[in-house]
Amino acid sequence: MAGRAPLAAITGGTGFLGRYVIAALRDSGWRIRLLVRRDPTHPQLPGLDAEIVMGDLLSDAEILRRFSADADAVIHVAGAIKARDREVFFRVNEAGSAALGAAAAEAAPDARLVMISSLAAREPDLSDYAASKRAGEDAFQKTAGRPATILRPSAVHGPWDTETLVLFQLAQRRFMPVPDLPEGRLGFVYVSDVADAVRTFCTAESPLPGIFEIGDMQHQGYSWRDVSLAAADAMNRTPTLLPIPRLIWPVAGLAVETLARLTRTAPMMSRGKVREMLHPDWGTDPSRLPPRDLWQPRIGLSEGFAHTVAWARDQGVLR
C-alpha cells in the first residue's frame, strides 16, 4: 500500500535501551510492534501506540512468527545481562535468539535484521555472559538464513538507567572507591546514540550486515580514574579516590556469587563479571566502527553523565 509506514518488530522494548529504540523509530515515522511479557506503558513513552504481542524469546514458534510477520525490520534488543547460572544465560541469549531468527526467516524473509549484542561478545572466554552473547549472534544469523547487522555497544548509559546510579552514589562520599587498574580502558556510549545507530541501520539505503562496535567519540576508552572523576564532576563533588587492589575483586566476585546461590537470586557481580572488569581493553576497534558518513556518536561521557544526574535529581533518586 502506497504511503504505508514501515513496521519495526522490536524485542526488549520494556528495557532501558529498548525504550530509546522505540522512541527513535516511532519519531522517524515507523509503526511499532513489541514482544513483551508485561504492559509496556512507561512514563518515558507517553501515548505509545504500538501493536503488542504477549510472549518472550522462549515462547512457542507461532507467537514468534506472529511477532515477526511482515515486518520491515526485526530488531533484537532483548537478552539476559544477569542470570543464576550458565544454562540460563544460554537459554535466553542463544536459544532465544535462534528461535527469533527462525521465526524471522519464515514470517519476514525480506526484513532488515538488527541485533543488539555486547562488546563482551568480543571476548567469549571471559564469562558465561560473554560466551552466550557471542553464541546468540551466531545462532540468530544461522537460523535466519542470512547475515544480520550486529551492534556491539560499549557500556550504555543515560537517563532511566538504574545500573550506573551506584557510580554517582559513590561519588557523594568523602572517599570514592575505584579499581586500582591503571592499564584498564572502559568504553562508554550514550543511550540515545545507540538508539540512533539502530534507526540509522534500519533506514539506510541498503542493508549493511556485519559486526559494528558502538562507542562514544573516545574510541580508546577511559581509565577507571577518568570515569570516577567524571561521575564526581557530574555530582559537583570532589571525593578522594580510594584505589581497591586488583586481588580483592575476584574474592568479592566469589563472595557475591556464593551469596546469590544461597538466596537463589541472579547476581550482577560474579567471577565472570570480575574477569570482564579486569580485562584491559574495552575500547572500540577502529576497524569495526560504523561508516562515518552513516553514523557518529554525538554525546560524550561527561555530557551524558550530566544528563543522567539531572534526570536522577529530578526523579528524586539522587540528591
mmCIF file of C-alpha atoms in Angstrom, residues 43-237:
data_model
loop_
_atom_site.group_PDB
_atom_site.id
_atom_site.type_symbol
_atom_site.label_atom_id
_atom_site.label_comp_id
_atom_site.label_asym_id
_atom_site.label_seq_id
_atom_site.Cartn_x
_atom_site.Cartn_y
_atom_site.Cartn_z
ATOM 1 C CA PRO A 43 6.462 7.499 31.572
ATOM 2 C CA GLN A 44 9.341 7.678 29.093
ATOM 3 C CA LEU A 45 6.929 6.742 26.268
ATOM 4 C CA PRO A 46 3.680 8.640 26.883
ATOM 5 C CA GLY A 47 0.905 7.835 24.444
ATOM 6 C CA LEU A 48 2.752 4.890 22.929
ATOM 7 C CA ASP A 49 0.759 3.471 20.031
ATOM 8 C CA ALA A 50 2.162 0.006 19.433
ATOM 9 C CA GLU A 51 0.911 -3.412 18.434
ATOM 10 C CA ILE A 52 1.500 -5.772 21.347
ATOM 11 C CA VAL A 53 2.339 -9.458 21.090
ATOM 12 C CA MET A 54 2.408 -11.104 24.504
ATOM 13 C CA GLY A 55 5.290 -13.530 24.870
ATOM 14 C CA ASP A 56 9.069 -13.753 25.035
ATOM 15 C CA LEU A 57 12.001 -15.312 23.198
ATOM 16 C CA LEU A 58 11.177 -18.706 24.707
ATOM 17 C CA SER A 59 7.537 -18.637 23.584
ATOM 18 C CA ASP A 60 6.218 -21.146 21.078
ATOM 19 C CA ALA A 61 7.123 -20.700 17.437
ATOM 20 C CA GLU A 62 3.677 -19.426 16.410
ATOM 21 C CA ILE A 63 3.920 -16.412 18.763
ATOM 22 C CA LEU A 64 7.348 -15.519 17.391
ATOM 23 C CA ARG A 65 6.116 -15.878 13.814
ATOM 24 C CA ARG A 66 3.158 -13.611 14.570
ATOM 25 C CA PHE A 67 5.535 -11.103 16.125
ATOM 26 C CA SER A 68 7.834 -11.141 13.064
ATOM 27 C CA ALA A 69 5.158 -11.350 10.357
ATOM 28 C CA ASP A 70 5.588 -8.867 7.510
ATOM 29 C CA ALA A 71 7.958 -6.634 9.493
ATOM 30 C CA ASP A 72 10.252 -4.327 7.565
ATOM 31 C CA ALA A 73 12.846 -4.653 10.344
ATOM 32 C CA VAL A 74 13.223 -7.210 13.132
ATOM 33 C CA ILE A 75 15.212 -5.548 15.902
ATOM 34 C CA HIS A 76 16.501 -7.869 18.618
ATOM 35 C CA VAL A 77 17.304 -5.919 21.788
ATOM 36 C CA ALA A 78 16.220 -8.417 24.459
ATOM 37 C CA GLY A 79 18.718 -10.524 26.364
ATOM 38 C CA ALA A 80 19.839 -11.666 29.797
ATOM 39 C CA ILE A 81 22.513 -9.473 31.400
ATOM 40 C CA LYS A 82 22.479 -11.373 34.688
ATOM 41 C CA ALA A 83 21.479 -14.945 35.464
ATOM 42 C CA ARG A 84 21.769 -17.572 38.167
ATOM 43 C CA ASP A 85 23.912 -19.865 36.035
ATOM 44 C CA ARG A 86 25.388 -20.522 32.602
ATOM 45 C CA GLU A 87 22.340 -22.508 31.481
ATOM 46 C CA VAL A 88 20.018 -19.522 31.906
ATOM 47 C CA PHE A 89 22.361 -17.208 30.007
ATOM 48 C CA PHE A 90 22.478 -19.618 27.058
ATOM 49 C CA ARG A 91 18.774 -20.422 27.129
ATOM 50 C CA VAL A 92 17.883 -16.745 26.716
ATOM 51 C CA ASN A 93 20.808 -15.336 24.742
ATOM 52 C CA GLU A 94 21.480 -18.260 22.416
ATOM 53 C CA ALA A 95 18.337 -20.411 22.212
ATOM 54 C CA GLY A 96 16.043 -17.373 22.336
ATOM 55 C CA SER A 97 17.991 -15.656 19.561
ATOM 56 C CA ALA A 98 17.910 -18.836 17.473
ATOM 57 C CA ALA A 99 14.131 -19.072 17.850
ATOM 58 C CA LEU A 100 13.662 -15.444 16.817
ATOM 59 C CA GLY A 101 15.919 -15.880 13.793
ATOM 60 C CA ALA A 102 13.935 -18.914 12.660
ATOM 61 C CA ALA A 103 10.652 -17.009 13.017
ATOM 62 C CA ALA A 104 12.021 -14.065 11.038
ATOM 63 C CA ALA A 105 13.221 -16.401 8.272
ATOM 64 C CA GLU A 106 9.725 -17.801 7.866
ATOM 65 C CA ALA A 107 7.489 -14.791 8.551
ATOM 66 C CA ALA A 108 9.647 -11.840 7.471
ATOM 67 C CA PRO A 109 12.150 -13.129 4.895
ATOM 68 C CA ASP A 110 12.853 -9.677 3.485
ATOM 69 C CA ALA A 111 13.125 -7.786 6.795
ATOM 70 C CA ARG A 112 16.253 -5.999 7.884
ATOM 71 C CA LEU A 113 17.763 -7.819 10.841
ATOM 72 C CA VAL A 114 19.413 -5.727 13.551
ATOM 73 C CA MET A 115 20.680 -7.285 16.771
ATOM 74 C CA ILE A 116 21.964 -5.520 19.858
ATOM 75 C CA SER A 117 24.747 -7.667 21.278
ATOM 76 C CA SER A 118 27.523 -6.543 23.618
ATOM 77 C CA LEU A 119 31.176 -5.597 23.376
ATOM 78 C CA ALA A 120 31.718 -8.520 25.771
ATOM 79 C CA ALA A 121 30.981 -10.880 22.854
ATOM 80 C CA ARG A 122 34.420 -9.925 21.545
ATOM 81 C CA GLU A 123 35.950 -11.936 24.431
ATOM 82 C CA PRO A 124 33.718 -15.016 24.856
ATOM 83 C CA ASP A 125 36.191 -16.859 27.100
ATOM 84 C CA LEU A 126 35.885 -14.294 29.895
ATOM 85 C CA SER A 127 32.438 -15.141 31.232
ATOM 86 C CA ASP A 128 29.260 -17.115 30.694
ATOM 87 C CA TYR A 129 27.536 -13.862 29.730
ATOM 88 C CA ALA A 130 30.146 -13.020 27.073
ATOM 89 C CA ALA A 131 30.075 -16.556 25.678
ATOM 90 C CA SER A 132 26.276 -16.551 25.492
ATOM 91 C CA LYS A 133 26.211 -13.211 23.657
ATOM 92 C CA ARG A 134 28.679 -14.475 21.040
ATOM 93 C CA ALA A 135 26.670 -17.687 20.696
ATOM 94 C CA GLY A 136 23.499 -15.618 20.326
ATOM 95 C CA GLU A 137 24.979 -13.609 17.458
ATOM 96 C CA ASP A 138 25.849 -16.794 15.589
ATOM 97 C CA ALA A 139 22.536 -18.515 16.333
ATOM 98 C CA PHE A 140 20.391 -15.559 15.257
ATOM 99 C CA GLN A 141 22.064 -15.344 11.851
ATOM 100 C CA LYS A 142 22.237 -19.108 11.317
ATOM 101 C CA THR A 143 18.538 -19.719 11.843
ATOM 102 C CA ALA A 144 17.571 -16.535 9.984
ATOM 103 C CA GLY A 145 19.480 -17.867 6.999
ATOM 104 C CA ARG A 146 21.195 -14.557 6.257
ATOM 105 C CA PRO A 147 23.689 -12.132 7.813
ATOM 106 C CA ALA A 148 22.371 -9.523 10.229
ATOM 107 C CA THR A 149 23.604 -6.153 11.401
ATOM 108 C CA ILE A 150 25.179 -6.911 14.775
ATOM 109 C CA LEU A 151 25.760 -3.891 17.008
ATOM 110 C CA ARG A 152 28.126 -4.361 19.935
ATOM 111 C CA PRO A 153 27.752 -1.307 22.180
ATOM 112 C CA SER A 154 30.181 -0.290 24.887
ATOM 113 C CA ALA A 155 28.724 0.311 28.362
ATOM 114 C CA VAL A 156 25.412 2.066 27.663
ATOM 115 C CA HIS A 157 24.448 4.908 29.990
ATOM 116 C CA GLY A 158 21.927 7.711 30.259
ATOM 117 C CA PRO A 159 18.677 8.785 31.950
ATOM 118 C CA TRP A 160 16.440 5.937 33.157
ATOM 119 C CA ASP A 161 19.454 3.653 33.653
ATOM 120 C CA THR A 162 19.441 2.381 37.224
ATOM 121 C CA GLU A 163 22.587 0.241 36.926
ATOM 122 C CA THR A 164 25.028 3.188 36.796
ATOM 123 C CA LEU A 165 23.387 5.126 39.635
ATOM 124 C CA VAL A 166 25.720 3.424 42.102
ATOM 125 C CA LEU A 167 28.623 5.282 40.494
ATOM 126 C CA PHE A 168 27.054 8.642 41.303
ATOM 127 C CA GLN A 169 26.096 7.475 44.790
ATOM 128 C CA LEU A 170 29.726 6.540 45.439
ATOM 129 C CA ALA A 171 30.811 9.967 44.188
ATOM 130 C CA GLN A 172 28.824 11.558 47.027
ATOM 131 C CA ARG A 173 31.108 10.003 49.628
ATOM 132 C CA ARG A 174 34.231 11.535 51.078
ATOM 133 C CA PHE A 175 36.248 8.553 49.834
ATOM 134 C CA MET A 176 35.233 7.097 46.477
ATOM 135 C CA PRO A 177 36.427 3.515 45.844
ATOM 136 C CA VAL A 178 37.896 2.887 42.410
ATOM 137 C CA PRO A 179 39.515 -0.277 40.980
ATOM 138 C CA ASP A 180 43.296 0.034 41.021
ATOM 139 C CA LEU A 181 43.628 -0.948 37.365
ATOM 140 C CA PRO A 182 45.712 1.785 35.713
ATOM 141 C CA GLU A 183 46.026 -0.202 32.467
ATOM 142 C CA GLY A 184 42.288 -0.795 32.116
ATOM 143 C CA ARG A 185 40.280 1.050 29.464
ATOM 144 C CA LEU A 186 36.484 1.248 29.547
ATOM 145 C CA GLY A 187 34.299 2.119 26.585
ATOM 146 C CA PHE A 188 31.057 4.049 27.081
ATOM 147 C CA VAL A 189 28.247 5.156 24.785
ATOM 148 C CA TYR A 190 25.220 7.329 25.450
ATOM 149 C CA VAL A 191 21.919 5.518 25.133
ATOM 150 C CA SER A 192 20.304 7.831 22.579
ATOM 151 C CA ASP A 193 23.365 7.430 20.346
ATOM 152 C CA VAL A 194 22.874 3.643 20.347
ATOM 153 C CA ALA A 195 19.193 4.074 19.521
ATOM 154 C CA ASP A 196 20.135 6.421 16.701
ATOM 155 C CA ALA A 197 22.545 3.799 15.353
ATOM 156 C CA VAL A 198 19.712 1.254 15.282
ATOM 157 C CA ARG A 199 17.449 3.725 13.466
ATOM 158 C CA THR A 200 20.222 4.554 11.009
ATOM 159 C CA PHE A 201 20.911 0.927 10.082
ATOM 160 C CA CYS A 202 17.182 0.296 9.687
ATOM 161 C CA THR A 203 16.708 3.263 7.353
ATOM 162 C CA ALA A 204 19.966 3.059 5.373
ATOM 163 C CA GLU A 205 19.532 2.820 1.605
ATOM 164 C CA SER A 206 20.585 -0.817 1.633
ATOM 165 C CA PRO A 207 21.231 -3.401 4.375
ATOM 166 C CA LEU A 208 24.683 -3.345 5.970
ATOM 167 C CA PRO A 209 25.282 -6.756 7.544
ATOM 168 C CA GLY A 210 28.310 -7.245 9.741
ATOM 169 C CA ILE A 211 29.596 -6.630 13.251
ATOM 170 C CA PHE A 212 29.884 -2.996 14.311
ATOM 171 C CA GLU A 213 31.256 -1.712 17.613
ATOM 172 C CA ILE A 214 29.390 1.274 19.013
ATOM 173 C CA GLY A 215 31.092 3.697 21.403
ATOM 174 C CA ASP A 216 31.419 7.399 22.017
ATOM 175 C CA MET A 217 33.989 9.666 20.401
ATOM 176 C CA GLN A 218 36.813 8.464 22.686
ATOM 177 C CA HIS A 219 37.358 5.179 20.870
ATOM 178 C CA GLN A 220 40.260 4.084 23.056
ATOM 179 C CA GLY A 221 38.049 4.241 26.136
ATOM 180 C CA TYR A 222 38.573 5.759 29.566
ATOM 181 C CA SER A 223 40.613 4.793 32.611
ATOM 182 C CA TRP A 224 38.773 3.832 35.795
ATOM 183 C CA ARG A 225 40.094 7.069 37.297
ATOM 184 C CA ASP A 226 38.692 9.092 34.366
ATOM 185 C CA VAL A 227 35.256 7.527 34.835
ATOM 186 C CA SER A 228 35.229 8.113 38.596
ATOM 187 C CA LEU A 229 36.272 11.744 38.228
ATOM 188 C CA ALA A 230 33.657 12.317 35.508
ATOM 189 C CA ALA A 231 30.968 10.933 37.838
ATOM 190 C CA ALA A 232 32.193 13.118 40.698
ATOM 191 C CA ASP A 233 32.223 16.179 38.447
ATOM 192 C CA ALA A 234 28.648 15.472 37.333
ATOM 193 C CA MET A 235 27.677 15.395 41.018
ATOM 194 C CA ASN A 236 29.704 18.580 41.702
ATOM 195 C CA ARG A 237 31.721 16.681 44.292
#
